[in-house]
């Protein structure tokens, strides 16, 4: 079994969860299976569609697409242990940049796409005060995500972006320069194949990777109903620490952060509040 096999299964319509089920089965009993048997183990809804799609693949073209970017899989030794622990870990990840950053201790920063100047200042303050102790993980979205990556770069801190598209897609377009810089000097990860567009469901899926890679998640300016709170839910499910920056109760921009604090997340207003949770 190779990483390209994983790519072919997914390309034919097997979900990431389905591939994980199949790999789990293979680990228990090593036996040669037909496509139909594989589809049954992976619990694919339309087995006939999967078999037809798999057999009709242009393997040469698919291999060229697969080789467009470097990748690693859950079968490889360099796959992060923390990520293996999560529910439905990504079986195949494409990357650009310095893969050695996966070995470093990591903290995620997430928050609103509609960030305020105060939110950006909070990110800048915390990342500076973390004093290069962690690699900063975020999602390269507008607002707090972008501010987190930029603040890390300005403070000579390593940073990892997990995106919800193929690595050759720039979304949002205004972050293209940041993405191009990170792809050369830092690290960008995606479980999506080259050319895959920014579909709505990709971003909650991406959030589980952000949480899974990190020791803790720092939330800055999140509304009550936001993707940032979904990331925190994933983090809590996987036993990660959740930190929240309190905010103004009148404008609604930090209602999600204030709610998290009310529910037990650690209130943070300086870098030491985060560092104090870990031993150095």
mmCIF file of C-alpha atoms in Angstrom:
data_model
loop_
_atom_site.group_PDB
_atom_site.id
_atom_site.type_symbol
_atom_site.label_atom_id
_atom_site.label_comp_id
_atom_site.label_asym_id
_atom_site.label_seq_id
_atom_site.Cartn_x
_atom_site.Cartn_y
_atom_site.Cartn_z
ATOM 1 C CA UNK A 1 0.000 0.000 0.000
ATOM 2 C CA UNK A 2 1.378 3.418 -0.993
ATOM 3 C CA UNK A 3 0.431 7.047 -0.444
ATOM 4 C CA UNK A 4 -0.655 7.156 -4.070
ATOM 5 C CA UNK A 5 -3.126 4.361 -3.340
ATOM 6 C CA UNK A 6 -4.709 6.582 -0.681
ATOM 7 C CA UNK A 7 -4.911 9.393 -3.220
ATOM 8 C CA UNK A 8 -6.588 7.131 -5.784
ATOM 9 C CA UNK A 9 -9.180 5.913 -3.280
ATOM 10 C CA UNK A 10 -10.084 9.449 -2.280
ATOM 11 C CA UNK A 11 -10.157 10.607 -5.896
ATOM 12 C CA UNK A 12 -12.616 7.814 -6.703
ATOM 13 C CA UNK A 13 -14.993 8.988 -3.974
ATOM 14 C CA UNK A 14 -13.862 7.291 -0.765
ATOM 15 C CA UNK A 15 -14.100 9.742 2.125
ATOM 16 C CA UNK A 16 -11.236 10.410 4.511
ATOM 17 C CA UNK A 17 -13.231 8.606 7.217
ATOM 18 C CA UNK A 18 -13.751 5.698 4.844
ATOM 19 C CA UNK A 19 -10.016 5.445 4.171
ATOM 20 C CA UNK A 20 -9.362 5.455 7.930
ATOM 21 C CA UNK A 21 -11.824 2.580 8.354
ATOM 22 C CA UNK A 22 -10.125 0.653 5.571
ATOM 23 C CA UNK A 23 -6.657 1.223 7.040
ATOM 24 C CA UNK A 24 -7.896 0.090 10.457
ATOM 25 C CA UNK A 25 -9.241 -3.098 8.869
ATOM 26 C CA UNK A 26 -5.941 -3.724 7.065
ATOM 27 C CA UNK A 27 -4.033 -3.360 10.338
ATOM 28 C CA UNK A 28 -6.156 -6.083 11.922
ATOM 29 C CA UNK A 29 -6.127 -8.554 9.056
ATOM 30 C CA UNK A 30 -3.784 -8.297 6.121
ATOM 31 C CA UNK A 31 -5.713 -9.770 3.257
ATOM 32 C CA UNK A 32 -6.102 -8.957 -0.385
ATOM 33 C CA UNK A 33 -9.499 -7.398 -1.068
ATOM 34 C CA UNK A 34 -11.487 -6.631 -4.179
ATOM 35 C CA UNK A 35 -12.654 -3.087 -4.869
ATOM 36 C CA UNK A 36 -16.142 -4.114 -3.759
ATOM 37 C CA UNK A 37 -14.863 -5.476 -0.464
ATOM 38 C CA UNK A 38 -12.802 -2.312 0.109
ATOM 39 C CA UNK A 39 -15.852 -0.153 -0.561
ATOM 40 C CA UNK A 40 -17.911 -2.235 1.865
ATOM 41 C CA UNK A 41 -15.325 -1.875 4.649
ATOM 42 C CA UNK A 42 -15.118 1.891 3.968
ATOM 43 C CA UNK A 43 -18.943 2.014 4.107
ATOM 44 C CA UNK A 44 -19.262 3.821 0.799
ATOM 45 C CA UNK A 45 -22.895 4.642 0.019
ATOM 46 C CA UNK A 46 -22.764 3.886 -3.712
ATOM 47 C CA UNK A 47 -20.343 1.013 -4.191
ATOM 48 C CA UNK A 48 -21.027 0.762 -7.921
ATOM 49 C CA UNK A 49 -20.208 4.453 -8.437
ATOM 50 C CA UNK A 50 -16.942 4.052 -6.532
ATOM 51 C CA UNK A 51 -15.877 0.995 -8.535
ATOM 52 C CA UNK A 52 -16.737 2.686 -11.835
ATOM 53 C CA UNK A 53 -14.929 5.887 -10.855
ATOM 54 C CA UNK A 54 -11.851 3.989 -9.654
ATOM 55 C CA UNK A 55 -11.580 1.900 -12.825
ATOM 56 C CA UNK A 56 -12.063 4.935 -15.084
ATOM 57 C CA UNK A 57 -9.205 6.913 -13.532
ATOM 58 C CA UNK A 58 -6.449 8.046 -15.863
ATOM 59 C CA UNK A 59 -3.604 6.828 -13.673
ATOM 60 C CA UNK A 60 -0.901 8.717 -15.571
ATOM 61 C CA UNK A 61 -2.714 12.066 -15.276
ATOM 62 C CA UNK A 62 -3.639 11.348 -11.671
ATOM 63 C CA UNK A 63 -0.035 10.591 -10.768
ATOM 64 C CA UNK A 64 1.078 13.893 -12.303
ATOM 65 C CA UNK A 65 -1.541 15.693 -10.223
ATOM 66 C CA UNK A 66 -0.424 13.829 -7.105
ATOM 67 C CA UNK A 67 3.218 14.718 -7.698
ATOM 68 C CA UNK A 68 2.489 18.426 -8.129
ATOM 69 C CA UNK A 69 3.187 18.930 -4.407
ATOM 70 C CA UNK A 70 5.090 16.996 -1.781
ATOM 71 C CA UNK A 71 2.962 14.961 0.593
ATOM 72 C CA UNK A 72 3.047 12.652 3.584
ATOM 73 C CA UNK A 73 0.496 10.227 4.938
ATOM 74 C CA UNK A 74 -0.656 8.581 8.123
ATOM 75 C CA UNK A 75 1.449 5.602 7.006
ATOM 76 C CA UNK A 76 4.682 7.630 7.248
ATOM 77 C CA UNK A 77 7.011 8.005 10.230
ATOM 78 C CA UNK A 78 6.996 11.809 10.015
ATOM 79 C CA UNK A 79 3.214 12.017 10.536
ATOM 80 C CA UNK A 80 2.615 14.077 13.729
ATOM 81 C CA UNK A 81 1.651 11.926 16.704
ATOM 82 C CA UNK A 82 -0.775 14.549 18.039
ATOM 83 C CA UNK A 83 -2.639 14.519 14.743
ATOM 84 C CA UNK A 84 -2.947 10.733 14.811
ATOM 85 C CA UNK A 85 -4.846 11.028 18.090
ATOM 86 C CA UNK A 86 -7.789 13.003 16.711
ATOM 87 C CA UNK A 87 -11.053 11.663 15.363
ATOM 88 C CA UNK A 88 -10.804 11.053 11.608
ATOM 89 C CA UNK A 89 -7.171 12.188 11.153
ATOM 90 C CA UNK A 90 -6.318 13.316 7.601
ATOM 91 C CA UNK A 91 -4.858 10.288 5.839
ATOM 92 C CA UNK A 92 -2.912 12.274 3.241
ATOM 93 C CA UNK A 93 -1.523 15.810 3.571
ATOM 94 C CA UNK A 94 0.070 17.924 0.857
ATOM 95 C CA UNK A 95 2.607 20.501 1.922
ATOM 96 C CA UNK A 96 4.884 23.330 0.848
ATOM 97 C CA UNK A 97 7.785 24.642 2.874
ATOM 98 C CA UNK A 98 9.726 23.412 5.872
ATOM 99 C CA UNK A 99 8.244 20.101 7.027
ATOM 100 C CA UNK A 100 10.621 20.090 10.009
ATOM 101 C CA UNK A 101 8.250 22.584 11.673
ATOM 102 C CA UNK A 102 5.933 19.647 12.387
ATOM 103 C CA UNK A 103 8.416 18.535 15.067
ATOM 104 C CA UNK A 104 8.165 21.815 17.004
ATOM 105 C CA UNK A 105 5.746 22.593 19.888
ATOM 106 C CA UNK A 106 2.722 24.381 18.472
ATOM 107 C CA UNK A 107 -0.077 26.683 19.614
ATOM 108 C CA UNK A 108 -2.996 27.668 17.385
ATOM 109 C CA UNK A 109 -4.402 31.174 17.031
ATOM 110 C CA UNK A 110 -7.937 31.507 15.672
ATOM 111 C CA UNK A 111 -10.546 34.243 15.546
ATOM 112 C CA UNK A 112 -12.861 36.403 13.501
ATOM 113 C CA UNK A 113 -12.420 37.156 9.815
ATOM 114 C CA UNK A 114 -13.881 40.585 10.655
ATOM 115 C CA UNK A 115 -11.169 41.501 13.132
ATOM 116 C CA UNK A 116 -10.915 44.926 14.757
ATOM 117 C CA UNK A 117 -7.677 46.882 15.318
ATOM 118 C CA UNK A 118 -7.857 45.869 18.985
ATOM 119 C CA UNK A 119 -8.049 42.203 18.043
ATOM 120 C CA UNK A 120 -5.000 42.495 15.801
ATOM 121 C CA UNK A 121 -3.099 44.313 18.576
ATOM 122 C CA UNK A 122 -3.983 41.515 20.998
ATOM 123 C CA UNK A 123 -2.562 38.918 18.589
ATOM 124 C CA UNK A 124 0.608 40.956 18.077
ATOM 125 C CA UNK A 125 1.091 41.393 21.831
ATOM 126 C CA UNK A 126 0.605 37.720 22.700
ATOM 127 C CA UNK A 127 2.800 36.344 19.926
ATOM 128 C CA UNK A 128 5.583 38.771 20.790
ATOM 129 C CA UNK A 129 5.351 37.798 24.479
ATOM 130 C CA UNK A 130 5.444 34.081 23.634
ATOM 131 C CA UNK A 131 9.026 34.843 22.623
ATOM 132 C CA UNK A 132 9.390 32.156 19.932
ATOM 133 C CA UNK A 133 8.431 29.380 22.364
ATOM 134 C CA UNK A 134 5.838 27.939 19.971
ATOM 135 C CA UNK A 135 5.225 27.576 16.272
ATOM 136 C CA UNK A 136 2.021 29.507 15.540
ATOM 137 C CA UNK A 137 -0.653 27.496 13.705
ATOM 138 C CA UNK A 138 -3.594 29.183 11.996
ATOM 139 C CA UNK A 139 -5.854 28.917 8.962
ATOM 140 C CA UNK A 140 -4.692 31.737 6.636
ATOM 141 C CA UNK A 141 -8.171 33.284 6.570
ATOM 142 C CA UNK A 142 -8.790 37.020 6.685
ATOM 143 C CA UNK A 143 -8.632 38.817 9.995
ATOM 144 C CA UNK A 144 -7.134 37.129 13.051
ATOM 145 C CA UNK A 145 -5.630 34.216 11.083
ATOM 146 C CA UNK A 146 -3.686 36.486 8.738
ATOM 147 C CA UNK A 147 -2.654 38.729 11.649
ATOM 148 C CA UNK A 148 -1.322 35.666 13.480
ATOM 149 C CA UNK A 149 0.866 34.550 10.575
ATOM 150 C CA UNK A 150 2.154 38.087 9.961
ATOM 151 C CA UNK A 151 2.862 38.654 13.661
ATOM 152 C CA UNK A 152 4.795 35.388 13.812
ATOM 153 C CA UNK A 153 6.922 36.392 10.826
ATOM 154 C CA UNK A 154 7.624 39.841 12.261
ATOM 155 C CA UNK A 155 8.690 38.271 15.556
ATOM 156 C CA UNK A 156 10.917 35.704 13.832
ATOM 157 C CA UNK A 157 8.611 32.949 15.014
ATOM 158 C CA UNK A 158 7.852 29.897 12.884
ATOM 159 C CA UNK A 159 4.295 29.514 11.636
ATOM 160 C CA UNK A 160 2.158 26.861 9.942
ATOM 161 C CA UNK A 161 -0.918 27.572 7.817
ATOM 162 C CA UNK A 162 -3.584 24.897 7.349
ATOM 163 C CA UNK A 163 -5.761 25.791 4.377
ATOM 164 C CA UNK A 164 -9.118 24.598 3.059
ATOM 165 C CA UNK A 165 -8.195 24.421 -0.634
ATOM 166 C CA UNK A 166 -5.590 22.826 -2.853
ATOM 167 C CA UNK A 167 -2.132 24.325 -2.398
ATOM 168 C CA UNK A 168 -2.338 25.972 -5.825
ATOM 169 C CA UNK A 169 -5.477 27.920 -4.901
ATOM 170 C CA UNK A 170 -5.221 31.309 -3.178
ATOM 171 C CA UNK A 171 -8.135 31.949 -0.867
ATOM 172 C CA UNK A 172 -8.861 34.621 0.073
ATOM 173 C CA UNK A 173 -7.093 36.258 -2.866
ATOM 174 C CA UNK A 174 -5.867 39.169 -0.727
ATOM 175 C CA UNK A 175 -3.705 36.713 1.244
ATOM 176 C CA UNK A 176 -1.878 35.487 -1.851
ATOM 177 C CA UNK A 177 1.411 37.193 -0.953
ATOM 178 C CA UNK A 178 1.319 35.778 2.583
ATOM 179 C CA UNK A 179 0.600 32.297 1.214
ATOM 180 C CA UNK A 180 3.441 32.522 -1.300
ATOM 181 C CA UNK A 181 5.838 33.646 1.439
ATOM 182 C CA UNK A 182 4.765 30.882 3.835
ATOM 183 C CA UNK A 183 5.135 28.258 1.112
ATOM 184 C CA UNK A 184 8.812 29.161 0.765
ATOM 185 C CA UNK A 185 9.879 30.232 4.266
ATOM 186 C CA UNK A 186 7.447 28.492 6.648
ATOM 187 C CA UNK A 187 4.947 25.639 6.108
ATOM 188 C CA UNK A 188 1.540 25.244 4.474
ATOM 189 C CA UNK A 189 -0.579 22.099 4.854
ATOM 190 C CA UNK A 190 -3.706 20.897 3.088
ATOM 191 C CA UNK A 191 -5.562 17.599 2.938
ATOM 192 C CA UNK A 192 -7.108 18.696 -0.365
ATOM 193 C CA UNK A 193 -5.768 17.761 -3.779
ATOM 194 C CA UNK A 194 -4.311 20.348 -6.168
ATOM 195 C CA UNK A 195 -7.046 22.423 -7.767
ATOM 196 C CA UNK A 196 -9.664 21.842 -5.064
ATOM 197 C CA UNK A 197 -11.796 24.951 -4.494
ATOM 198 C CA UNK A 198 -12.738 26.586 -1.160
ATOM 199 C CA UNK A 199 -15.938 24.632 -0.536
ATOM 200 C CA UNK A 200 -17.889 25.547 2.577
ATOM 201 C CA UNK A 201 -17.479 22.192 4.331
ATOM 202 C CA UNK A 202 -13.698 22.258 3.867
ATOM 203 C CA UNK A 203 -13.219 24.820 6.620
ATOM 204 C CA UNK A 204 -14.760 22.918 9.557
ATOM 205 C CA UNK A 205 -12.687 19.946 8.352
ATOM 206 C CA UNK A 206 -9.568 22.118 8.277
ATOM 207 C CA UNK A 207 -10.294 23.271 11.849
ATOM 208 C CA UNK A 208 -9.833 19.762 13.239
ATOM 209 C CA UNK A 209 -6.282 19.720 11.810
ATOM 210 C CA UNK A 210 -5.451 23.124 13.337
ATOM 211 C CA UNK A 211 -6.639 21.883 16.741
ATOM 212 C CA UNK A 212 -5.078 18.460 16.307
ATOM 213 C CA UNK A 213 -1.589 19.768 15.575
ATOM 214 C CA UNK A 214 -1.520 22.094 18.563
ATOM 215 C CA UNK A 215 -1.040 21.810 22.309
ATOM 216 C CA UNK A 216 -3.556 24.572 22.833
ATOM 217 C CA UNK A 217 -5.815 26.972 20.949
ATOM 218 C CA UNK A 218 -5.870 30.740 21.577
ATOM 219 C CA UNK A 219 -9.123 32.455 20.563
ATOM 220 C CA UNK A 220 -9.133 36.180 19.789
ATOM 221 C CA UNK A 221 -12.335 38.006 18.803
ATOM 222 C CA UNK A 222 -14.837 35.251 18.119
ATOM 223 C CA UNK A 223 -18.563 35.733 17.876
ATOM 224 C CA UNK A 224 -20.950 33.255 19.499
ATOM 225 C CA UNK A 225 -21.623 31.444 16.232
ATOM 226 C CA UNK A 226 -18.264 31.165 14.524
ATOM 227 C CA UNK A 227 -15.806 28.713 13.055
ATOM 228 C CA UNK A 228 -13.412 29.565 15.877
ATOM 229 C CA UNK A 229 -15.760 27.989 18.394
ATOM 230 C CA UNK A 230 -15.924 24.868 16.214
ATOM 231 C CA UNK A 231 -12.127 24.718 16.390
ATOM 232 C CA UNK A 232 -12.349 24.998 20.172
ATOM 233 C CA UNK A 233 -14.913 22.192 20.306
ATOM 234 C CA UNK A 234 -12.502 19.977 18.342
ATOM 235 C CA UNK A 235 -9.680 21.037 20.658
ATOM 236 C CA UNK A 236 -11.639 20.174 23.804
ATOM 237 C CA UNK A 237 -12.702 16.829 22.347
ATOM 238 C CA UNK A 238 -9.043 15.977 21.813
ATOM 239 C CA UNK A 239 -7.913 17.155 25.251
ATOM 240 C CA UNK A 240 -6.203 20.346 24.095
ATOM 241 C CA UNK A 241 -6.015 23.534 26.169
ATOM 242 C CA UNK A 242 -8.289 26.428 25.216
ATOM 243 C CA UNK A 243 -7.274 30.029 25.915
ATOM 244 C CA UNK A 244 -9.518 33.014 25.255
ATOM 245 C CA UNK A 245 -8.847 36.744 25.125
ATOM 246 C CA UNK A 246 -11.739 38.626 26.793
ATOM 247 C CA UNK A 247 -13.404 41.430 24.879
ATOM 248 C CA UNK A 248 -15.925 44.241 24.888
ATOM 249 C CA UNK A 249 -19.395 43.022 25.936
ATOM 250 C CA UNK A 250 -21.148 45.770 23.976
ATOM 251 C CA UNK A 251 -20.074 45.173 20.365
ATOM 252 C CA UNK A 252 -20.530 41.375 20.104
ATOM 253 C CA UNK A 253 -17.134 40.772 18.503
ATOM 254 C CA UNK A 254 -15.874 38.768 21.493
ATOM 255 C CA UNK A 255 -19.069 37.154 22.723
ATOM 256 C CA UNK A 256 -17.666 33.754 21.772
ATOM 257 C CA UNK A 257 -14.450 34.387 23.711
ATOM 258 C CA UNK A 258 -16.352 35.594 26.767
ATOM 259 C CA UNK A 259 -18.620 32.554 26.566
ATOM 260 C CA UNK A 260 -15.602 30.212 26.417
ATOM 261 C CA UNK A 261 -14.148 31.853 29.528
ATOM 262 C CA UNK A 262 -17.511 31.416 31.257
ATOM 263 C CA UNK A 263 -17.382 27.730 30.309
ATOM 264 C CA UNK A 264 -13.892 27.235 31.735
ATOM 265 C CA UNK A 265 -11.399 28.358 29.078
ATOM 266 C CA UNK A 266 -8.378 30.138 30.532
ATOM 267 C CA UNK A 267 -8.583 33.934 30.294
ATOM 268 C CA UNK A 268 -5.381 35.324 28.778
ATOM 269 C CA UNK A 269 -4.125 38.880 28.378
ATOM 270 C CA UNK A 270 -0.369 38.277 28.308
ATOM 271 C CA UNK A 271 1.940 35.642 26.854
ATOM 272 C CA UNK A 272 2.902 34.325 30.275
ATOM 273 C CA UNK A 273 -0.708 33.234 30.811
ATOM 274 C CA UNK A 274 -0.102 30.678 28.041
ATOM 275 C CA UNK A 275 3.521 29.851 28.853
ATOM 276 C CA UNK A 276 2.569 29.227 32.462
ATOM 277 C CA UNK A 277 0.547 26.182 31.409
ATOM 278 C CA UNK A 278 3.628 24.471 29.991
ATOM 279 C CA UNK A 279 6.998 23.524 31.459
ATOM 280 C CA UNK A 280 10.154 24.958 29.966
#
